[in-house]
PDB file of C-alpha atoms and ligand atoms in Angstrom:
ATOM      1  CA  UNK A 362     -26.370  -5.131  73.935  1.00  0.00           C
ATOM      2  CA  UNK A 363     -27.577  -4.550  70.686  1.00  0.00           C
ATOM      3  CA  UNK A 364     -31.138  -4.433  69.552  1.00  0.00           C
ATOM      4  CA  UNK A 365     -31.474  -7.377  67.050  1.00  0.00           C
ATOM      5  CA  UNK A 366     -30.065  -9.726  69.182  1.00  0.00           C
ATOM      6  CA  UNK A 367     -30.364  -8.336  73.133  1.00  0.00           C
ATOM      7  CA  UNK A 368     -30.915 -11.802  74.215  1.00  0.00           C
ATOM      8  CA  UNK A 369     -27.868 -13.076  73.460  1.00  0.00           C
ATOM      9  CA  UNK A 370     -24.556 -10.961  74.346  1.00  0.00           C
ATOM     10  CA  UNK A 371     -21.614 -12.376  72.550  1.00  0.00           C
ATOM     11  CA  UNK A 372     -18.525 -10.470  74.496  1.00  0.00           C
ATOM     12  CA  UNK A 373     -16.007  -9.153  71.447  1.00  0.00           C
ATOM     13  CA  UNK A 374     -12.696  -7.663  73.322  1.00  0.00           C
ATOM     14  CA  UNK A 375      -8.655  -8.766  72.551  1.00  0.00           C
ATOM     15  CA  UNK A 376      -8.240  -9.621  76.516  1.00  0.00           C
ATOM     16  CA  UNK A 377     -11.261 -12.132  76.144  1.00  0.00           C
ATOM     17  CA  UNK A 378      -9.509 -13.755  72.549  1.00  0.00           C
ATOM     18  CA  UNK A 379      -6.359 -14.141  73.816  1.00  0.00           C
ATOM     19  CA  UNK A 380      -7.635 -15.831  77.567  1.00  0.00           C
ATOM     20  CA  UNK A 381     -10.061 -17.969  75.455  1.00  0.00           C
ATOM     21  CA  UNK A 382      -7.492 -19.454  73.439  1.00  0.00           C
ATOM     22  CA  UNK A 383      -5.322 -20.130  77.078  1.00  0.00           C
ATOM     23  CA  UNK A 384      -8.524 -21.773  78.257  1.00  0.00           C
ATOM     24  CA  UNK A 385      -9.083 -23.454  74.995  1.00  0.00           C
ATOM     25  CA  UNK A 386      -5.176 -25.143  74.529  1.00  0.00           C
ATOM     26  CA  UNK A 387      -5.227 -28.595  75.618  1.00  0.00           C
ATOM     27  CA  UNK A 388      -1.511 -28.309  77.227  1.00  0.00           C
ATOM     28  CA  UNK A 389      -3.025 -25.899  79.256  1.00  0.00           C
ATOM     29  CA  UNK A 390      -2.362 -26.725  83.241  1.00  0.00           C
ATOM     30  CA  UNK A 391      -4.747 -25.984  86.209  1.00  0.00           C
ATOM     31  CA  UNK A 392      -2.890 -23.153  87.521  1.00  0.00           C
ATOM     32  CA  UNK A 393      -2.611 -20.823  84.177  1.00  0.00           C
ATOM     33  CA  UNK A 394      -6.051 -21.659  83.763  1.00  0.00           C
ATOM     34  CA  UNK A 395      -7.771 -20.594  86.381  1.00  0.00           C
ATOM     35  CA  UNK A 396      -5.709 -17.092  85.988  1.00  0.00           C
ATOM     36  CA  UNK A 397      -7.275 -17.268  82.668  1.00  0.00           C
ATOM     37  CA  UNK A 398     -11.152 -17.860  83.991  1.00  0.00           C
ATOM     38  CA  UNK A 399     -10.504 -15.811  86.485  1.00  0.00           C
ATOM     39  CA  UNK A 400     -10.273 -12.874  83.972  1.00  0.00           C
ATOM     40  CA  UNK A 401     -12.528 -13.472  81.379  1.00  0.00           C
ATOM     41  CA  UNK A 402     -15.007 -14.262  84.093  1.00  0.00           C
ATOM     42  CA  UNK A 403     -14.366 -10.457  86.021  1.00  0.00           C
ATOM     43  CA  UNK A 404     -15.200  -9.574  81.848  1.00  0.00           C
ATOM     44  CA  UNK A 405     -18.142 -11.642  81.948  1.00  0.00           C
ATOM     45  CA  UNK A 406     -19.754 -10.671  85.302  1.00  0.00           C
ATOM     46  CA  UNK A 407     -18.767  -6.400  84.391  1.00  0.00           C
ATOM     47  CA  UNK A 408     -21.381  -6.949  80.976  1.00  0.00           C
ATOM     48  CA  UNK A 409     -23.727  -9.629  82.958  1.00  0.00           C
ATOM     49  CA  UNK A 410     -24.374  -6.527  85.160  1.00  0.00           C
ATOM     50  CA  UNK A 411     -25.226  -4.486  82.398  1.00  0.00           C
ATOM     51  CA  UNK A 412     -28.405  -2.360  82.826  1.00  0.00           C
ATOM     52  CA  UNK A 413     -29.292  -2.992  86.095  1.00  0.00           C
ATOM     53  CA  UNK A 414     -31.409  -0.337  87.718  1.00  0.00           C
ATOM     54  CA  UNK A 415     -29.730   2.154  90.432  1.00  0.00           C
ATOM     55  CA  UNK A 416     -31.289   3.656  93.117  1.00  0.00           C
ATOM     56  CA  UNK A 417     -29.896   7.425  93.208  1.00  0.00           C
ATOM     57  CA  UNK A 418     -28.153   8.605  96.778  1.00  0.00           C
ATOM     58  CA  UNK A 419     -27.086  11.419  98.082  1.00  0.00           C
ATOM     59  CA  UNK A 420     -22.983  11.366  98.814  1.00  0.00           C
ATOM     60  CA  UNK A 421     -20.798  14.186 100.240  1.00  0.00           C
ATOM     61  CA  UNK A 422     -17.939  14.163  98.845  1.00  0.00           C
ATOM     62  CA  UNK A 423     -15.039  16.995 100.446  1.00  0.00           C
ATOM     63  CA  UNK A 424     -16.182  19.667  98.273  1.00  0.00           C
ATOM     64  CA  UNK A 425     -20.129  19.286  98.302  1.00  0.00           C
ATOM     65  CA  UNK A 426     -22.992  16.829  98.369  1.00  0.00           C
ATOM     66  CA  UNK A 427     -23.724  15.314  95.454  1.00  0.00           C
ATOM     67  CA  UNK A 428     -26.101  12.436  93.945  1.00  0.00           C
ATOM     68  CA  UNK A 429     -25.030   9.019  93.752  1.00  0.00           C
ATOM     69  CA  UNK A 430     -25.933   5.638  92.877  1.00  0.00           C
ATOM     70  CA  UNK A 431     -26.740   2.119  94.952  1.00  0.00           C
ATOM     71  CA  UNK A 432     -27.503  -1.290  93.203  1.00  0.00           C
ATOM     72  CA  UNK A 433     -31.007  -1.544  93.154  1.00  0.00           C
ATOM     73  CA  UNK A 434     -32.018  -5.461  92.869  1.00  0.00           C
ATOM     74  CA  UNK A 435     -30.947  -7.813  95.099  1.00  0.00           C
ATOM     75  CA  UNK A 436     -27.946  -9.847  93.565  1.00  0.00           C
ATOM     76  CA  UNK A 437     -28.598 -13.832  93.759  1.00  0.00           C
ATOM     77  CA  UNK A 438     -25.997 -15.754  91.955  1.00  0.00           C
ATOM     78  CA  UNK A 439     -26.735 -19.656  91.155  1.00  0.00           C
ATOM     79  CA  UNK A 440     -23.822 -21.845  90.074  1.00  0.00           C
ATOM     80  CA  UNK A 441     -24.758 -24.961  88.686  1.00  0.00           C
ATOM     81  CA  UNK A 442     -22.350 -27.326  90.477  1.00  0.00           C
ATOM     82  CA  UNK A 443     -19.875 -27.979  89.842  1.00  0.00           C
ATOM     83  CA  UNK A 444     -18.027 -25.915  87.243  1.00  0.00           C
ATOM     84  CA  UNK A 445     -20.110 -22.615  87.902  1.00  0.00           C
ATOM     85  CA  UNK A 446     -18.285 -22.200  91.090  1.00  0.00           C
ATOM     86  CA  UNK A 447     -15.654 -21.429  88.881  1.00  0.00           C
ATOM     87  CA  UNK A 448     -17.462 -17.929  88.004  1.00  0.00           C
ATOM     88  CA  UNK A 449     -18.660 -16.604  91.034  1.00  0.00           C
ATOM     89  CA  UNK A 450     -16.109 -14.605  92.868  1.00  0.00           C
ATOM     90  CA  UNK A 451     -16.321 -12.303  89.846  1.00  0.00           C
ATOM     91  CA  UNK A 452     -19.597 -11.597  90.586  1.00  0.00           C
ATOM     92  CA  UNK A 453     -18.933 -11.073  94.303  1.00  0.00           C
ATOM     93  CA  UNK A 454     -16.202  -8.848  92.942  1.00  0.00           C
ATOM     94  CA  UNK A 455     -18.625  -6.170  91.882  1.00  0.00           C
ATOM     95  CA  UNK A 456     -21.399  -6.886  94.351  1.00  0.00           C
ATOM     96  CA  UNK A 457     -20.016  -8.151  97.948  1.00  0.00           C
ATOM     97  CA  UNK A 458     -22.973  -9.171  99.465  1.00  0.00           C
ATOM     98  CA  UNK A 459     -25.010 -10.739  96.341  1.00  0.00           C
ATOM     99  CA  UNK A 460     -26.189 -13.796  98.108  1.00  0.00           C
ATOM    100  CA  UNK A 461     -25.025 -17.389  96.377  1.00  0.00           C
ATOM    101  CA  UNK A 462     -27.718 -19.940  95.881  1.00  0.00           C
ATOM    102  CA  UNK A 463     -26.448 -23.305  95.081  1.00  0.00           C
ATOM    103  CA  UNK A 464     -28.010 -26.090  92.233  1.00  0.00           C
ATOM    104  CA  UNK A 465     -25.888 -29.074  91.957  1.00  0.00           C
ATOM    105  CA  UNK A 466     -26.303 -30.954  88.327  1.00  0.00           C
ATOM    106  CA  UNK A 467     -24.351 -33.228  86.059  1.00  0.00           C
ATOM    107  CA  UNK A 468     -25.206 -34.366  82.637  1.00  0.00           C
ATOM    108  CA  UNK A 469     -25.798 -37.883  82.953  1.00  0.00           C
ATOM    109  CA  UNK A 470     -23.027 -39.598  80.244  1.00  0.00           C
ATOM    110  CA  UNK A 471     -25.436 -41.916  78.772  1.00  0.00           C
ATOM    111  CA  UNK A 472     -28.823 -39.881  78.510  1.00  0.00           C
ATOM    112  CA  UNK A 473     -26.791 -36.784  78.416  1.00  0.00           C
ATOM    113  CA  UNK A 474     -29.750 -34.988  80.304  1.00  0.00           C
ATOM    114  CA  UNK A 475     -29.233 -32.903  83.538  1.00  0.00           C
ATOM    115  CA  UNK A 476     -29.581 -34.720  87.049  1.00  0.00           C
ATOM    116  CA  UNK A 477     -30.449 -33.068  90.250  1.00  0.00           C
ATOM    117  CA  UNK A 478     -28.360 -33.705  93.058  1.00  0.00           C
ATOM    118  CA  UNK A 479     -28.442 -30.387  95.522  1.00  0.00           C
ATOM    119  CA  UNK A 480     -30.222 -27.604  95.613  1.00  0.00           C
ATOM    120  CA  UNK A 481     -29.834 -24.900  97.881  1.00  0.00           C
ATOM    121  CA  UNK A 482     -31.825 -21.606  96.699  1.00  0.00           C
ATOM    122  CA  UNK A 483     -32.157 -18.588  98.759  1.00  0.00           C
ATOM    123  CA  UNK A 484     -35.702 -17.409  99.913  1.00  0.00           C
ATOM    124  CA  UNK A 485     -37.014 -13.876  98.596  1.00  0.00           C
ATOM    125  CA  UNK A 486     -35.477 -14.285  95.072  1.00  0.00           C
ATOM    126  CA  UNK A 487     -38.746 -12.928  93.229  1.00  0.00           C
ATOM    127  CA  UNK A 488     -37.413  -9.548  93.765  1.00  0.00           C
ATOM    128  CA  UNK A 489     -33.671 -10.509  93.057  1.00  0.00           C
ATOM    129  CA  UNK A 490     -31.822  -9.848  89.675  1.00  0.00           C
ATOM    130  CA  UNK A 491     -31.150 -13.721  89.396  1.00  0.00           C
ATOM    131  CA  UNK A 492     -27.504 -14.827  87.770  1.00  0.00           C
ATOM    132  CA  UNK A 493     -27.324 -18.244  87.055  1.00  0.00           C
ATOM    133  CA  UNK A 494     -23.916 -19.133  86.133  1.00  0.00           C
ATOM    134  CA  UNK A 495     -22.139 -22.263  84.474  1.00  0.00           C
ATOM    135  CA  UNK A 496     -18.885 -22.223  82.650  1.00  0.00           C
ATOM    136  CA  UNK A 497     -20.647 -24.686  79.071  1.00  0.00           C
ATOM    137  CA  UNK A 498     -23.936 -24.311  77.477  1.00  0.00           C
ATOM    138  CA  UNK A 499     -24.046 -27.354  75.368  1.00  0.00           C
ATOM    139  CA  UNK A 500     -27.726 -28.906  74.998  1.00  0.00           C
ATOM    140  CA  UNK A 501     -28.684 -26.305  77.260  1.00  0.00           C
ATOM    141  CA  UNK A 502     -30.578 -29.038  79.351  1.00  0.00           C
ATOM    142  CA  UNK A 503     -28.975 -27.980  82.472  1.00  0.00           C
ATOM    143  CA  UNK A 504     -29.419 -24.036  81.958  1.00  0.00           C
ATOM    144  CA  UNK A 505     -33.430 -25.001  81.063  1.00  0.00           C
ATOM    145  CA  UNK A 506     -33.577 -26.752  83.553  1.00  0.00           C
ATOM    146  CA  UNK A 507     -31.939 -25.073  86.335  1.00  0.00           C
ATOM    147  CA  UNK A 508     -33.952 -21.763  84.660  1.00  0.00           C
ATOM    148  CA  UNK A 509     -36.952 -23.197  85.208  1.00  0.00           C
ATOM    149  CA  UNK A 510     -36.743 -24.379  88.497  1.00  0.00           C
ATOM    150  CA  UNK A 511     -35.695 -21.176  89.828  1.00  0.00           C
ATOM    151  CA  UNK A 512     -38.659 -19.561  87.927  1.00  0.00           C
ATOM    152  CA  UNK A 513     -40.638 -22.130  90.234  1.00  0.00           C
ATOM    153  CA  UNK A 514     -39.392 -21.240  93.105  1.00  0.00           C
ATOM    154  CA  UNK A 515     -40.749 -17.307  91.986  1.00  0.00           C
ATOM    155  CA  UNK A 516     -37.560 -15.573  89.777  1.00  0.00           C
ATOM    156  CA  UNK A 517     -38.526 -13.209  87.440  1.00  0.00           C
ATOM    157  CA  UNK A 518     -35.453 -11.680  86.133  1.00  0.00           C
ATOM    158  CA  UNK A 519     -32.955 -13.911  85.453  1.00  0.00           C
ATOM    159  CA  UNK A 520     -29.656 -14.102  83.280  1.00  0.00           C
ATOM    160  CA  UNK A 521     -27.543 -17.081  81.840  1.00  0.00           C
ATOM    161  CA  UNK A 522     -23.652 -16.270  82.276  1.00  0.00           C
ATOM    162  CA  UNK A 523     -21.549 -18.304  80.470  1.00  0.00           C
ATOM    163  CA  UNK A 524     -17.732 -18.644  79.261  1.00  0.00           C
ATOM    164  CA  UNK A 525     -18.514 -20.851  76.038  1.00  0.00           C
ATOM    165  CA  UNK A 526     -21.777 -21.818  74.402  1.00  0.00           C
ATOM    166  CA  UNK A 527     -22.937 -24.286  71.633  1.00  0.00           C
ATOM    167  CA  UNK A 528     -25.658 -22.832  68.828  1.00  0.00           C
ATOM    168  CA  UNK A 529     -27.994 -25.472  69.904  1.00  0.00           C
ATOM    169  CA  UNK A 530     -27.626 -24.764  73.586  1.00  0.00           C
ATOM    170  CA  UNK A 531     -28.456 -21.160  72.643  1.00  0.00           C
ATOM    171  CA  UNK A 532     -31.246 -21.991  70.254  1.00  0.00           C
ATOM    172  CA  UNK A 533     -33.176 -24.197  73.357  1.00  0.00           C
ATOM    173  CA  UNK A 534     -33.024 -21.392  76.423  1.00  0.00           C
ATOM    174  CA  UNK A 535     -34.305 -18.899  73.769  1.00  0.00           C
ATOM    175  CA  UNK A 536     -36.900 -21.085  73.062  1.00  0.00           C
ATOM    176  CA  UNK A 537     -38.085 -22.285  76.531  1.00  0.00           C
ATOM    177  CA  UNK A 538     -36.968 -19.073  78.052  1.00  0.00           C
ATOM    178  CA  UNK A 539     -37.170 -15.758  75.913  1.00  0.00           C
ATOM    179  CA  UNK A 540     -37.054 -13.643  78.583  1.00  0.00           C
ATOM    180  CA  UNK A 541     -33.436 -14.521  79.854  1.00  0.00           C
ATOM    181  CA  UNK A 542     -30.588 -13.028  78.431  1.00  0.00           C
ATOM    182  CA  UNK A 543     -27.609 -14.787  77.573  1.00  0.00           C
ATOM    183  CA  UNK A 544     -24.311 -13.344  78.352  1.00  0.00           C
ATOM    184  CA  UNK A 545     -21.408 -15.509  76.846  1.00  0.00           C
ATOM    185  CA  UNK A 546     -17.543 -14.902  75.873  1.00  0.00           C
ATOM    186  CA  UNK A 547     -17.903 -17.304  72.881  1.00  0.00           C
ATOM    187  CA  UNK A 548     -20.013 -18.764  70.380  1.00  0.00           C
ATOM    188  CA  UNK A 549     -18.649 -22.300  68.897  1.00  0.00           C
ATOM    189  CA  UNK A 550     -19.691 -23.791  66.313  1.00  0.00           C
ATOM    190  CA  UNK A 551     -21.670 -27.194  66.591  1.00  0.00           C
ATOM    191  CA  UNK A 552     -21.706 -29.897  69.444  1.00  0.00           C
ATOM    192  CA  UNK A 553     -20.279 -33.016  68.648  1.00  0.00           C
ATOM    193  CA  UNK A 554     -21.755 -36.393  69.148  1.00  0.00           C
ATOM    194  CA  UNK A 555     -21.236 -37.208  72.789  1.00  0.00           C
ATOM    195  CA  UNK A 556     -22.240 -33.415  73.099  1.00  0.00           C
ATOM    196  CA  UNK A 557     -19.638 -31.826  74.052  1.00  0.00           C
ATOM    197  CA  UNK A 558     -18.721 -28.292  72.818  1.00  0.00           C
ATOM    198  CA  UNK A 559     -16.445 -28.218  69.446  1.00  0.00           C
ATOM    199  CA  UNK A 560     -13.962 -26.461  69.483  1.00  0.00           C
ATOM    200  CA  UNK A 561     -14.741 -25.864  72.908  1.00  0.00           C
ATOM    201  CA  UNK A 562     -12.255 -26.590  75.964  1.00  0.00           C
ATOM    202  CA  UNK A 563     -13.135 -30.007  76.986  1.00  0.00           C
ATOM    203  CA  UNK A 564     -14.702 -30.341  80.662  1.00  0.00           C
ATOM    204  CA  UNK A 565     -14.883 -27.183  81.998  1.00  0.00           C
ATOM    205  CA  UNK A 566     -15.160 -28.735  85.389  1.00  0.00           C
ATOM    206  CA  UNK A 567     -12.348 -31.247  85.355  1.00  0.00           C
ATOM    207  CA  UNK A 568     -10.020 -28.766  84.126  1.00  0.00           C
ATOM    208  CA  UNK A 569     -11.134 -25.902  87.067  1.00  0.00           C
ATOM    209  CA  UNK A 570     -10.976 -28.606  89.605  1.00  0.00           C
ATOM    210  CA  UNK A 571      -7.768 -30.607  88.322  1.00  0.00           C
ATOM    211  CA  UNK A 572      -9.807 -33.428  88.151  1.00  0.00           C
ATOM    212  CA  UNK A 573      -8.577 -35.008  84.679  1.00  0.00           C
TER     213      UNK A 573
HETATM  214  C1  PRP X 395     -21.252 -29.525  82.326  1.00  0.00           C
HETATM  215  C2  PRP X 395     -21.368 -27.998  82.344  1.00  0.00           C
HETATM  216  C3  PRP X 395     -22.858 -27.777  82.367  1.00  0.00           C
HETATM  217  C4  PRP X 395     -23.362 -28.908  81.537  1.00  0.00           C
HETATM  218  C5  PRP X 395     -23.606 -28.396  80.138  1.00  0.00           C
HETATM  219  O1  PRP X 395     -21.349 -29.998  83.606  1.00  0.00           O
HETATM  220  O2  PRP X 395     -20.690 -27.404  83.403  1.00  0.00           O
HETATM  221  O3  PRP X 395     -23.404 -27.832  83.673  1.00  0.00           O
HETATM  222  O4  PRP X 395     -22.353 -29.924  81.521  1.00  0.00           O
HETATM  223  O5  PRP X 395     -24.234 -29.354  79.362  1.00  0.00           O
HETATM  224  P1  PRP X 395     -25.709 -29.201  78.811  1.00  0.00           P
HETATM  225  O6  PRP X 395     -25.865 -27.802  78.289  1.00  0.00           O
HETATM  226  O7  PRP X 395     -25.770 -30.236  77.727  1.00  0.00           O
HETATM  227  O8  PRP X 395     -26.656 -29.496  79.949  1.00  0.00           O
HETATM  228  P2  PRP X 395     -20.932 -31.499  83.998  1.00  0.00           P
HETATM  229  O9  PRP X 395     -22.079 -32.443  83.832  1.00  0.00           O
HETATM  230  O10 PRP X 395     -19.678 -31.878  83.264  1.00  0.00           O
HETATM  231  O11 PRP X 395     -20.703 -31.421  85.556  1.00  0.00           O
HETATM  232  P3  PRP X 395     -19.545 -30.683  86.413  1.00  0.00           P
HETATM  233  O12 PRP X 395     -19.956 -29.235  86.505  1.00  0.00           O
HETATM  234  O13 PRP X 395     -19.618 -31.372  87.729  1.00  0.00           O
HETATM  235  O14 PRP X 395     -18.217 -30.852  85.722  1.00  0.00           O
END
């Protein structure tokens, strides 16, 4: 993370490029895709882990003892449902037994604002390192919102993990939430008018779940 922007981490590696532009191709199928997320998102969850405080141990290895390091915070990852279930088992990846909360939204098509349907938060996350994940920030209405109500419930260090984001999505959990960093694998350009990402990759959900 650099200084001038820490907030927002833009990841900038040639694995990440190419699997972006698998995710991105429309003739893409469900299968090759979800290879693809499944990468980037191992990419995504390595730098969303960035900086988190260790806890130093003593190992003994079979020449001497020696100091090591545990994972300090408690891990609490938070899909919003349904897509961020697509990014989660990279996160259990590096930390096993990082407990999964669960915050089921949709963007309502008319409105386009975020609707709660289920919400299923673990207790004790004031002490947790908080990862809320969800493939598309495109208003950001969902991430604000799904921020906020986990800031409610007592978080105090949380971070926004994302595969593609929207300037304007950006620009609003900056706003209503300095504090949270953003970790994303891409920056687009604008949304369009029925607010979806552009260029984007379409519905991140449909095309994890083979919906379309
Ligand atoms: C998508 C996406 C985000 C949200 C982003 O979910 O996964 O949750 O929209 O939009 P926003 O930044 O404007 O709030 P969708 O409503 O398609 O639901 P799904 O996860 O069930 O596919």
């Amino acid at each position: 993370m650099n200084s001038e922007h820490e907030k927002l981490v833009v990841i900038d590696h040639p694995v990440v490029a190419r699997d972006l532009t698998i995710l991105r191709n429309k003739e893409t199928g469900t299968a090759v895709f979800r290879q693809a997320l499944a990468r980037v998102s191992t990419i995504l969850a390595y730098n969303a882990l960035q900086n988190i405080r260790l806890r130093e141990t003593e190992v003994e290895t079979p020449i001497e003892k020696t100091t090591g390091f545990e994972i300090d915070p408690e891990i609490v990852v938070v899909p919003i449902l349904r897509a961020g279930l697509g990014l989660v088992d990279a996160i259990t990846t590096f930390v096993p037994d990082a407990r999964i909360g669960h915050l089921g939204m949709y963007r309502d098509e008319v409105t386009k604002k975020p609707v709660d349907y289920y919400v299923n938060i673990p207790h004790g996350i004031e002490n947790a390192l908080v990862l809320v994940v969800d493939p598309m920030l495109a208003t950001g209405g969902s991430a604000c919102d799904a921020i906020s109500f986990l800031k409610s419930k007592g978080a105090r260090e949380i971070r926004f993990t994302c595969l593609i984001s929207a300037p304007e999505g950006v620009k609003k959990v900056q706003q209503e939430h300095p504090d949270v960093v953003i970790i994303t694998a891409a920056l687009d350009q604008k949304l369009n008018d029925d607010k979806f990402i552009v260029p984007g990759l379409g519905d991140a959900g449909d095309r994890i779940f083979g919906t379309t």
